[in-house]
XYZ file of C-alpha atoms in Angstrom:
693
model
C -47.142 2.930 7.453
C -47.732 3.297 3.668
C -50.211 5.355 1.761
C -50.697 4.809 -1.883
C -52.871 6.670 -4.346
C -53.305 5.758 -8.165
C -55.329 7.436 -10.625
C -55.345 7.263 -14.437
C -55.008 10.782 -16.168
C -56.146 11.716 -19.526
C -53.388 11.509 -22.080
C -53.242 14.472 -24.480
C -51.791 13.696 -27.957
C -51.387 16.725 -30.213
C -50.844 16.487 -33.938
C -48.886 18.989 -35.955
C -50.490 20.933 -38.921
C -47.680 19.512 -41.204
C -48.682 18.119 -44.509
C -45.951 15.266 -44.103
C -46.249 12.517 -41.654
C -47.707 14.137 -38.597
C -45.468 14.577 -35.485
C -47.028 13.565 -32.184
C -46.702 15.303 -28.833
C -47.651 14.257 -25.310
C -47.411 16.511 -22.337
C -47.073 15.355 -18.623
C -46.529 17.517 -15.692
C -45.462 17.307 -11.965
C -48.118 16.923 -9.407
C -47.632 20.731 -8.595
C -47.449 21.651 -12.309
C -44.135 23.305 -11.872
C -42.245 20.744 -14.144
C -43.412 19.720 -17.416
C -42.108 17.088 -19.922
C -43.127 17.224 -23.535
C -42.557 14.026 -25.590
C -42.604 14.348 -29.286
C -42.245 11.770 -32.032
C -40.763 13.719 -34.940
C -41.776 13.329 -38.491
C -38.944 10.999 -39.011
C -40.262 8.963 -36.016
C -37.414 10.105 -33.517
C -38.275 9.876 -29.849
C -37.597 13.324 -28.530
C -38.275 15.088 -25.142
C -37.694 18.342 -23.537
C -38.277 19.714 -19.889
C -39.688 23.061 -18.713
C -39.605 24.430 -15.225
C -42.309 27.057 -14.478
C -42.756 27.475 -18.374
C -38.996 28.076 -18.898
C -36.935 25.428 -20.846
C -34.544 23.571 -18.690
C -33.752 20.875 -21.304
C -34.118 21.738 -24.962
C -35.441 19.050 -27.426
C -33.139 16.087 -26.964
C -33.175 12.670 -28.688
C -33.496 9.258 -27.323
C -32.396 5.910 -28.540
C -29.711 3.093 -28.957
C -27.003 1.711 -31.269
C -26.904 -2.131 -31.332
C -24.386 -4.602 -32.468
C -25.088 -6.076 -35.921
C -28.597 -4.625 -36.054
C -29.980 -1.245 -37.198
C -30.112 1.314 -34.554
C -33.197 2.141 -32.493
C -33.272 5.867 -33.183
C -36.119 6.750 -35.632
C -38.737 5.250 -37.701
C -40.964 4.729 -34.676
C -44.772 5.056 -34.335
C -46.667 5.552 -31.137
C -48.962 2.426 -30.684
C -50.077 3.334 -27.045
C -49.682 5.880 -24.288
C -50.950 6.005 -20.794
C -50.541 8.406 -17.871
C -51.088 7.804 -14.133
C -50.644 9.557 -10.904
C -48.961 7.828 -8.017
C -48.717 9.020 -4.376
C -47.441 6.981 -1.421
C -45.559 7.605 1.714
C -42.957 5.017 2.818
C -40.651 4.645 5.595
C -37.009 4.286 5.525
C -35.712 1.455 7.993
C -32.583 3.852 8.382
C -31.711 7.049 6.845
C -31.927 10.727 6.696
C -35.533 10.739 7.620
C -38.316 8.252 8.557
C -41.263 9.150 6.153
C -40.540 9.644 2.488
C -43.224 11.032 0.078
C -43.079 9.443 -3.386
C -45.391 11.464 -5.485
C -45.290 11.663 -9.333
C -47.137 11.756 -12.547
C -46.011 8.962 -15.033
C -46.130 8.855 -18.787
C -45.502 5.473 -20.706
C -45.091 5.738 -24.333
C -45.127 2.313 -26.305
C -43.286 2.568 -29.553
C -42.911 0.205 -32.580
C -40.931 0.563 -35.786
C -42.824 0.986 -38.868
C -40.175 -1.033 -40.758
C -40.627 -4.728 -41.321
C -38.527 -5.558 -38.134
C -41.453 -3.998 -36.062
C -39.041 -3.745 -32.951
C -40.654 -2.405 -29.792
C -39.392 0.082 -27.304
C -41.116 1.815 -24.525
C -40.082 4.996 -22.648
C -41.502 5.737 -19.117
C -41.203 9.210 -17.693
C -41.864 10.023 -14.062
C -42.217 13.781 -13.173
C -41.820 14.651 -9.413
C -42.090 18.085 -7.847
C -38.294 18.112 -7.617
C -37.231 16.642 -10.885
C -37.746 13.892 -13.478
C -36.690 10.305 -14.149
C -37.117 8.234 -17.289
C -36.045 4.877 -18.464
C -36.306 2.537 -21.442
C -38.201 -0.614 -21.517
C -37.607 -3.512 -23.905
C -40.854 -5.456 -24.018
C -41.086 -9.111 -24.923
C -41.317 -9.280 -28.697
C -41.021 -11.529 -31.686
C -38.081 -9.936 -33.537
C -35.804 -9.058 -30.697
C -34.803 -11.532 -28.078
C -31.260 -10.592 -27.119
C -29.767 -6.980 -27.162
C -26.138 -6.033 -27.518
C -25.934 -2.278 -26.743
C -22.896 -0.640 -28.291
C -24.164 2.961 -27.346
C -27.116 4.474 -25.512
C -27.910 7.849 -27.071
C -29.831 9.646 -24.377
C -29.330 13.386 -25.035
C -29.331 16.313 -22.451
C -29.564 19.326 -24.536
C -28.864 22.244 -22.190
C -29.992 25.803 -22.374
C -26.810 27.627 -22.010
C -23.248 27.615 -20.693
C -24.038 26.646 -17.098
C -21.615 26.688 -14.038
C -20.738 23.020 -13.536
C -19.091 20.940 -10.626
C -17.739 17.891 -12.268
C -15.408 15.029 -12.162
C -14.081 13.262 -15.286
C -15.979 10.385 -16.709
C -13.433 7.734 -15.470
C -14.336 4.199 -16.214
C -12.221 2.943 -13.462
C -12.401 5.157 -10.452
C -14.489 7.778 -8.690
C -11.749 9.413 -6.582
C -11.077 12.605 -8.581
C -11.255 16.039 -7.113
C -14.150 18.065 -8.370
C -13.612 20.869 -10.861
C -15.712 24.199 -11.039
C -15.931 25.495 -14.483
C -18.374 26.757 -17.140
C -19.686 23.985 -19.288
C -17.770 25.273 -22.275
C -14.489 24.605 -20.246
C -14.946 21.070 -19.289
C -11.935 19.142 -20.228
C -11.905 15.523 -18.730
C -8.948 14.267 -20.781
C -6.610 16.671 -19.021
C -7.227 14.781 -15.730
C -6.031 11.357 -17.139
C -2.860 9.639 -15.595
C -3.412 11.302 -12.215
C -0.305 10.500 -9.901
C -2.499 9.689 -6.747
C -4.851 7.321 -8.392
C -4.082 3.556 -8.461
C -5.903 3.162 -11.796
C -7.565 5.432 -14.124
C -9.167 5.276 -17.698
C -10.715 8.252 -19.281
C -11.449 7.638 -22.998
C -13.395 10.584 -23.925
C -14.326 14.167 -22.839
C -17.100 13.023 -20.350
C -18.263 13.616 -16.858
C -19.176 11.255 -14.032
C -22.605 11.589 -12.285
C -23.853 13.079 -10.085
C -22.951 16.209 -12.031
C -24.578 19.597 -10.670
C -25.046 22.744 -12.532
C -26.155 26.241 -11.904
C -27.967 28.269 -14.701
C -27.512 32.000 -15.235
C -30.995 32.446 -13.668
C -29.847 30.612 -10.573
C -31.634 27.215 -10.941
C -29.867 24.258 -9.905
C -29.740 21.024 -11.922
C -28.266 17.660 -11.016
C -27.966 14.841 -13.552
C -27.599 11.204 -12.258
C -29.132 7.767 -12.655
C -31.251 5.435 -10.326
C -31.629 1.694 -9.912
C -28.401 0.665 -11.731
C -28.952 -3.080 -12.128
C -27.393 -5.440 -14.705
C -26.261 -2.581 -16.920
C -23.345 -0.323 -17.385
C -22.571 2.842 -15.445
C -23.508 5.809 -17.321
C -21.003 8.696 -17.927
C -22.135 11.781 -19.762
C -20.194 12.708 -22.951
C -20.046 16.526 -23.407
C -20.213 18.670 -26.446
C -18.701 21.960 -25.083
C -19.680 23.966 -28.172
C -23.368 23.153 -28.389
C -23.864 22.665 -24.528
C -25.018 19.156 -25.018
C -24.416 15.981 -23.046
C -25.087 12.324 -24.298
C -25.020 9.174 -22.284
C -21.564 7.308 -22.549
C -21.885 3.838 -21.176
C -18.775 2.269 -19.526
C -17.371 -0.530 -21.659
C -14.963 -3.280 -21.555
C -11.751 -4.060 -23.373
C -13.001 -7.775 -23.780
C -16.227 -6.808 -25.697
C -17.341 -4.773 -28.686
C -20.592 -3.868 -26.794
C -21.294 -2.069 -23.677
C -24.260 -3.959 -22.329
C -25.858 -7.338 -23.124
C -29.372 -8.216 -21.888
C -32.016 -10.614 -22.757
C -35.463 -9.173 -23.597
C -37.747 -8.137 -21.763
C -35.662 -5.861 -19.553
C -35.679 -2.235 -18.178
C -32.660 0.212 -18.067
C -31.731 2.302 -15.163
C -33.464 5.608 -14.661
C -31.942 8.753 -16.116
C -32.475 11.643 -13.705
C -32.577 15.332 -13.512
C -33.065 16.947 -10.034
C -34.284 20.601 -10.293
C -34.179 23.220 -7.480
C -34.230 26.853 -7.087
C -32.205 26.498 -3.710
C -29.068 24.436 -3.743
C -30.175 22.902 -0.452
C -33.233 21.503 -1.847
C -31.102 19.045 -3.974
C -29.842 17.535 -0.638
C -33.496 17.145 0.707
C -34.754 15.497 -2.496
C -35.423 11.800 -2.293
C -36.054 11.536 -5.968
C -33.171 8.977 -6.530
C -34.285 6.476 -3.864
C -37.985 7.004 -4.839
C -37.205 5.601 -8.399
C -35.863 2.384 -6.902
C -37.970 -0.615 -6.173
C -39.241 -1.105 -2.490
C -37.516 -3.040 0.204
C -37.037 -6.756 -0.777
C -35.499 -7.837 2.512
C -38.197 -7.093 4.960
C -37.405 -6.120 8.509
C -33.658 -5.755 8.904
C -33.629 -3.787 12.078
C -32.134 -6.714 14.184
C -28.924 -6.825 11.943
C -28.627 -3.539 10.046
C -27.665 -1.189 12.832
C -26.549 2.340 12.239
C -23.627 3.195 14.458
C -20.406 5.005 15.017
C -17.042 3.115 14.793
C -13.410 3.271 15.420
C -10.738 0.982 14.037
C -7.413 0.016 12.732
C -7.211 1.909 9.471
C -5.973 5.469 9.872
C -2.744 4.380 11.427
C -1.794 2.465 8.352
C -2.236 5.626 6.159
C 0.020 7.602 8.545
C 2.650 4.912 8.493
C 2.330 3.971 12.169
C 1.478 0.373 11.343
C 0.800 -1.669 8.227
C -1.772 -4.194 6.809
C 0.838 -6.931 6.372
C 2.985 -8.697 8.848
C 6.199 -8.748 6.843
C 6.813 -5.038 7.646
C 6.964 -5.921 11.455
C 4.558 -3.078 12.080
C 1.387 -5.151 11.822
C -1.523 -3.138 13.031
C -4.330 -5.832 13.332
C -3.164 -7.484 16.398
C -5.439 -8.919 19.071
C -3.881 -6.402 21.675
C -4.519 -3.463 19.291
C -8.166 -4.579 18.553
C -9.001 -4.930 22.173
C -7.581 -1.357 22.875
C -10.076 -0.050 20.346
C -12.806 -2.066 21.789
C -12.112 -0.584 25.221
C -11.822 2.866 23.914
C -15.262 2.362 21.872
C -17.049 0.944 24.893
C -16.193 3.913 27.124
C -17.107 6.507 24.600
C -20.656 5.437 23.165
C -19.150 3.996 19.973
C -20.747 0.856 18.833
C -18.204 -0.907 16.627
C -14.560 -1.447 15.724
C -13.271 -1.948 12.154
C -10.284 -4.081 11.839
C -8.187 -4.115 8.543
C -5.316 -6.297 7.671
C -6.489 -9.203 9.818
C -6.387 -11.735 7.291
C -3.395 -13.386 5.364
C -2.298 -12.237 2.015
C -1.469 -8.558 2.397
C 2.008 -9.065 1.260
C 0.909 -9.656 -2.329
C -2.406 -7.657 -2.466
C -1.147 -4.782 -4.718
C 1.208 -4.287 -7.531
C 1.102 -7.841 -8.612
C -0.483 -8.953 -11.911
C -1.846 -12.163 -10.631
C -3.821 -11.507 -7.380
C -6.349 -14.190 -7.698
C -6.118 -16.516 -4.773
C -4.207 -14.051 -2.485
C -6.687 -13.568 -0.035
C -8.918 -16.218 1.561
C -11.188 -14.061 3.862
C -11.320 -16.641 6.635
C -7.740 -17.131 7.827
C -6.236 -14.569 10.333
C -2.622 -13.689 10.873
C -1.047 -15.472 13.741
C -1.083 -12.506 16.067
C -4.794 -11.835 15.547
C -7.147 -14.035 17.336
C -10.520 -13.416 15.486
C -12.672 -15.460 17.839
C -11.219 -13.768 20.924
C -11.541 -10.368 19.518
C -15.335 -10.975 18.693
C -15.863 -12.548 22.199
C -14.216 -9.617 23.851
C -16.311 -7.023 21.903
C -19.429 -8.832 22.755
C -18.440 -8.644 26.373
C -17.883 -4.900 26.051
C -21.061 -4.283 24.016
C -18.981 -3.345 20.747
C -19.564 -5.068 17.393
C -16.766 -5.953 15.218
C -16.871 -4.803 11.456
C -15.332 -7.328 9.114
C -12.978 -6.258 6.352
C -12.652 -7.878 2.915
C -10.073 -6.206 0.613
C -10.439 -8.164 -2.678
C -7.574 -6.466 -4.573
C -10.043 -6.258 -7.307
C -9.586 -10.021 -7.839
C -13.226 -10.558 -8.345
C -13.211 -14.412 -9.165
C -11.513 -15.180 -5.917
C -13.989 -13.070 -3.851
C -17.048 -14.461 -5.737
C -15.873 -18.126 -4.959
C -15.352 -17.391 -1.337
C -18.192 -15.255 -0.463
C -20.534 -18.036 1.029
C -17.611 -19.181 3.199
C -16.640 -15.622 4.298
C -20.150 -14.632 4.917
C -21.077 -17.755 6.697
C -18.065 -17.315 9.126
C -19.241 -13.859 9.889
C -22.776 -15.116 10.583
C -21.285 -17.875 12.947
C -19.554 -15.105 14.931
C -22.455 -12.797 14.976
C -20.785 -10.201 12.675
C -23.303 -8.157 10.569
C -21.231 -5.750 8.684
C -18.250 -5.785 6.367
C -16.279 -3.184 4.647
C -15.304 -4.369 1.119
C -12.479 -3.038 -1.080
C -11.660 -3.316 -4.711
C -8.190 -1.548 -4.867
C -6.338 -2.125 -8.167
C -7.074 -2.955 -11.717
C -9.917 -5.362 -12.234
C -9.278 -8.925 -12.694
C -10.347 -10.425 -15.162
C -8.200 -8.077 -17.281
C -9.965 -5.642 -19.623
C -12.898 -5.004 -17.116
C -13.346 -1.801 -15.522
C -14.925 -0.921 -12.073
C -17.947 0.686 -13.644
C -18.772 -1.620 -16.452
C -21.715 -4.141 -16.516
C -19.530 -6.918 -15.262
C -18.590 -5.199 -11.996
C -22.081 -3.534 -11.510
C -23.240 -7.162 -11.295
C -20.404 -8.103 -9.038
C -21.110 -5.414 -6.458
C -24.942 -5.901 -6.619
C -24.730 -9.761 -6.324
C -22.469 -9.397 -3.302
C -25.037 -7.309 -1.541
C -27.816 -9.792 -2.463
C -25.774 -12.831 -1.341
C -24.651 -10.985 1.851
C -28.301 -10.482 2.853
C -28.734 -14.136 3.055
C -26.227 -14.265 5.744
C -27.563 -11.076 7.492
C -24.570 -9.130 6.450
C -24.502 -5.408 5.532
C -21.970 -3.989 3.061
C -20.119 -0.679 3.161
C -18.288 -0.927 -0.231
C -15.021 0.915 -1.068
C -13.758 1.424 -4.589
C -17.579 0.860 -5.490
C -19.930 1.414 -8.338
C -21.769 4.707 -7.900
C -24.652 4.887 -5.520
C -28.029 4.972 -7.391
C -30.494 4.480 -4.579
C -30.472 0.621 -4.272
C -30.376 1.037 -0.524
C -34.202 1.336 -0.686
C -34.360 -2.162 -2.290
C -31.544 -3.817 -0.349
C -31.203 -1.861 2.926
C -28.114 -3.831 3.744
C -26.313 -1.416 1.356
C -25.408 0.828 4.211
C -22.789 3.021 2.754
C -19.852 3.317 0.377
C -16.975 5.374 -0.498
C -17.052 6.438 -4.310
C -15.232 9.725 -3.644
C -11.934 11.234 -2.805
C -11.910 10.351 0.801
C -10.060 11.556 4.019
C -7.192 9.074 3.335
C -5.929 11.375 0.560
C -5.000 13.950 3.106
C -2.609 11.453 4.604
C -0.552 10.550 1.523
C -1.576 12.431 -1.630
C 1.229 14.413 -3.283
C -0.965 17.226 -4.446
C -1.710 18.810 -1.030
C -4.702 16.678 -0.055
C -8.332 17.620 -0.367
C -8.812 21.325 -0.633
C -10.994 23.391 1.655
C -13.705 23.546 -0.984
C -13.872 19.882 -1.534
C -16.568 18.788 0.958
C -18.825 21.875 0.298
C -18.978 20.552 -3.256
C -19.436 16.967 -2.205
C -22.449 17.745 -0.255
C -24.257 18.981 -3.378
C -22.923 16.394 -5.902
C -21.747 12.933 -4.691
C -23.949 13.005 -1.669
C -27.022 13.457 -3.679
C -26.330 9.782 -4.744
C -26.494 8.336 -1.290
C -24.389 7.674 1.963
C -20.682 8.371 2.097
C -18.105 6.727 4.245
C -15.881 9.591 4.343
C -14.249 8.755 7.757
C -14.260 12.116 9.499
C -13.055 13.097 12.923
C -9.268 13.797 12.563
C -7.976 15.889 15.385
C -4.276 15.671 14.659
C -4.579 18.093 11.571
C -0.819 18.414 10.902
C 0.519 14.913 11.287
C 3.804 16.134 12.537
C 4.832 12.995 14.107
C 3.930 10.862 11.155
C 3.840 12.786 7.842
C 4.934 16.320 8.321
C 4.500 17.046 4.554
C 0.717 16.189 4.636
C -2.184 17.496 6.677
C -6.026 17.730 6.755
C -7.136 21.133 5.163
C -9.869 21.845 7.685
C -10.187 22.971 11.232
C -11.224 20.592 13.927
C -14.622 22.251 14.202
C -15.179 21.309 10.584
C -14.054 17.727 11.400
C -16.970 17.649 13.934
C -19.425 19.351 11.553
C -18.949 16.587 9.024
C -20.739 14.002 11.236
C -23.924 15.886 10.483
C -23.097 17.448 6.939
C -21.822 14.275 5.138
C -24.438 11.637 5.741
C -23.831 8.006 6.461
C -25.507 5.633 8.883
C -22.130 4.471 9.947
C -19.698 7.259 10.875
C -16.069 6.544 11.979
C -14.103 8.292 14.556
C -11.198 7.910 12.364
C -8.306 9.301 14.271
C -5.877 7.556 16.623
C -6.958 6.835 20.185
C -4.380 9.077 21.714
C -5.469 12.102 19.648
C -8.971 11.855 21.235
C -8.107 11.276 24.746
C -8.366 14.489 27.040
C -9.631 16.460 24.068
C -13.021 18.181 25.099
C -13.963 18.467 21.470
C -14.342 14.666 21.420
C -17.605 14.975 23.316
C -19.497 15.830 20.207
C -18.406 12.639 18.477
C -19.593 10.679 21.620
C -22.876 12.516 21.539
C -23.764 12.795 17.786
C -26.414 10.524 16.350
C -26.076 8.531 12.954
C -29.776 7.755 12.251
C -32.361 10.468 11.808
C -36.117 11.407 12.016
C -35.700 14.458 9.984
C -33.191 16.454 7.965
C -33.265 20.031 7.032
C -30.775 22.056 5.046
C -30.580 25.459 6.711
C -28.529 27.152 3.984
C -25.916 26.516 1.359
C -24.322 27.232 -1.906
C -22.463 24.615 -3.933
C -18.733 24.759 -3.350
C -18.989 27.561 -0.800
C -20.865 26.522 2.422
C -23.718 24.464 3.748
C -25.482 23.873 7.129
C -27.622 20.985 7.936
C -29.744 20.047 10.883
C -30.741 16.417 11.727
C -33.121 15.025 14.324
C -31.953 11.817 15.974
C -34.476 9.106 15.164
C -34.235 7.433 18.814
C -34.575 10.699 20.768
C -35.700 14.348 20.722
C -32.163 15.621 20.101
C -30.902 17.744 17.255
C -27.508 18.120 15.736
C -26.374 20.891 13.423
C -23.293 21.048 11.435
C -22.047 23.782 9.207
C -18.885 23.999 6.871
C -17.236 26.550 4.641
C -14.579 26.533 2.003
C -11.280 28.407 2.124
C -13.196 31.635 2.928
C -14.062 32.782 6.403
C -17.741 33.942 6.559
C -20.546 34.516 8.965
C -23.868 32.683 9.000
C -27.063 33.591 10.748
C -28.911 30.420 12.060
C -32.627 30.450 12.601
C -33.759 27.740 15.035
C -37.493 27.723 13.961
C -37.251 24.084 13.031
C -37.072 23.136 16.666
C -40.123 22.018 18.568
C -42.094 25.064 20.041
C -42.431 25.611 23.797
C -39.310 23.594 24.282
C -35.862 24.794 25.715
C -32.796 23.086 24.523
C -29.390 22.966 25.991
C -27.092 23.752 23.246
C -23.426 22.814 23.266
C -21.726 24.701 20.518
C -18.254 23.729 19.070
C -17.049 26.515 16.890
C -13.749 27.783 15.455
C -11.673 29.764 17.717
C -11.232 33.447 17.125
C -7.771 32.872 15.549
C -8.611 29.454 13.827
C -7.479 28.751 10.294
C -7.327 25.547 8.455
C -3.551 26.055 7.845
C -2.185 28.343 10.512
C -4.209 27.289 13.498
C -6.577 24.432 12.732
C -6.923 23.021 16.252
C -8.336 26.314 17.857
C -11.960 25.436 19.099
C -14.223 27.374 21.350
C -16.920 25.206 23.210
C -19.762 26.828 24.968
C -23.252 26.129 26.320
C -26.440 28.173 26.157
C -30.169 27.703 26.121
C -32.041 27.686 22.698
C -35.720 27.777 21.628
C -37.280 27.842 18.273
C -37.436 31.597 18.418
C -33.519 31.807 18.840
C -31.202 33.351 16.235
C -27.403 32.697 16.336
C -24.700 34.343 14.399
C -21.923 31.983 13.714
C -18.391 32.835 12.486
C -16.612 30.281 10.429
C -12.766 30.343 9.915
C -11.189 29.691 6.560
C -11.670 25.808 6.044
C -13.716 25.974 9.243
C -17.075 24.947 10.563
C -19.288 24.510 13.623
C -21.150 21.669 15.230
C -24.021 22.101 17.785
C -25.814 19.440 19.886
C -29.246 20.273 21.083
C -30.891 18.313 23.961
C -34.331 19.275 25.416
C -34.108 20.319 28.915
C -37.864 19.861 29.915
């Protein structure tokens, strides 16, 4: 059900008392009046804005505009020719997601600008002010003197009010798999992160950060900067001026062009977003990013986009137990192995199996300059009977998830998408994990430039025609397009679990995921592949390990959101382990989500109510510090008693010294219950709650 309210508000234009050309100011506030944007056109005709939260400045006066190839910049000399304000209020429903109903309520200001010079070029700026933040975008309307735009720089400024605490990754044009750093804004040094030994490709041309980038002010206010609706445009990094506490948009470019973006007028840019919250957990509950995207264009996808848990032939390659290719004589994607995972999944309430390494070409997929034509995405290796595996899966009630590793050879994949997706459709396969490992071909392009933004988005649009959902790895950042194209089910776009298996820097530290929950996860679903029980890898890689307890691995199914969640470990590590019951029970699609507590980089607890039942699941994680948490269950339904199964760190648990120590207990819980939980260093807890009556 959808409710929409529209109304036109009065626009207030204030004129300065200056004797020179008068500056013009327009003010628009959020529906609850807590957030206010002031837009001013300076005496020089410069578009400028600033943001207040409860009357205190959050963003100081910041300028807006563009540099263009072979044309004067669009930075000043403007006049306001028109401005309108409206209120919008709707409630729309997610086909899948963290909740069902989403309130989309904002006040909008549209400022129409035109140059006073003879070119008379036009530029519109649209602001939307929500109760939890703001979004704004540029609009190039149809006009006589500007038909095609070559953007060399977008000069969107974010002028901060102080030296905030920042959780950041470097503004890498080619990969989103850096660890997060925690520093003051003045100490950001992205260039020191270049040439990382554990990254396949990396390019950091300037001191910039990737988004989402989350900050905490001295007064305790939380800010997160990102973008929404990234379509036919370059990804935005944020260049930092550490002396003046300023960020300015830095678009990802290409070595093949002397511009960052080319578009034909008319067009709109992505939204530039700032989420604002007094509590860190409110950043997670915000739906500002998806609300700034266009509504669903695919209609009802429930028959083929199905949230699920999955197992698969993947983790064993990272451990070295098997390989993607046949030449090693350790090929993992065999018919026999796939059937074993199908049997295990069918027995344990797991709906799908991912099979990597099934198709020919893996002998030449990485490290080769010319990777075009290596994979064909339809021809299996001789020891993998694709049709038989699919048939067997259907017999057992288990779906197969296809895998397309492109090796970043984009032209090969683009040419074969119709054939590959048609094969999937003919077999009744509705989901594919795509990969783009390696340097992008054609040479000179980067993973996050306009060329690749279009590659990723066009793949999603084309896949929808064949009723195929995409889980993209090595992707562009998530910007909420899952609302428009709900076959965009999940993506990687962070330093994932696999780094624990082979990284030479000790793997993902215990603070990694308590940071991810308040940064990368604000953008959208994450395919992190939790559920590793063999923490130490002694049989396979004694020099590596997972830096959490098993209890935290369970908690991640609730804390790190995705509509598809992998039980990533080997079958033999689950069998006979009572902690595996939580993975069997936990949901993946939700009616409601509530963040019970949290501080960025330290800890977080999230409760989610399963969409198809009255069950609740709770997960809590901590960093490398042991801590106690008091849980208030007032979010549960009144006058209902729940059977709670609690999976908590054992009394002697520790992410390094004793990571497998788990205590499992049952007790009755109501909405008046209070529990005190003890978390080990790198630990966590998971709770399943099922109504008794």
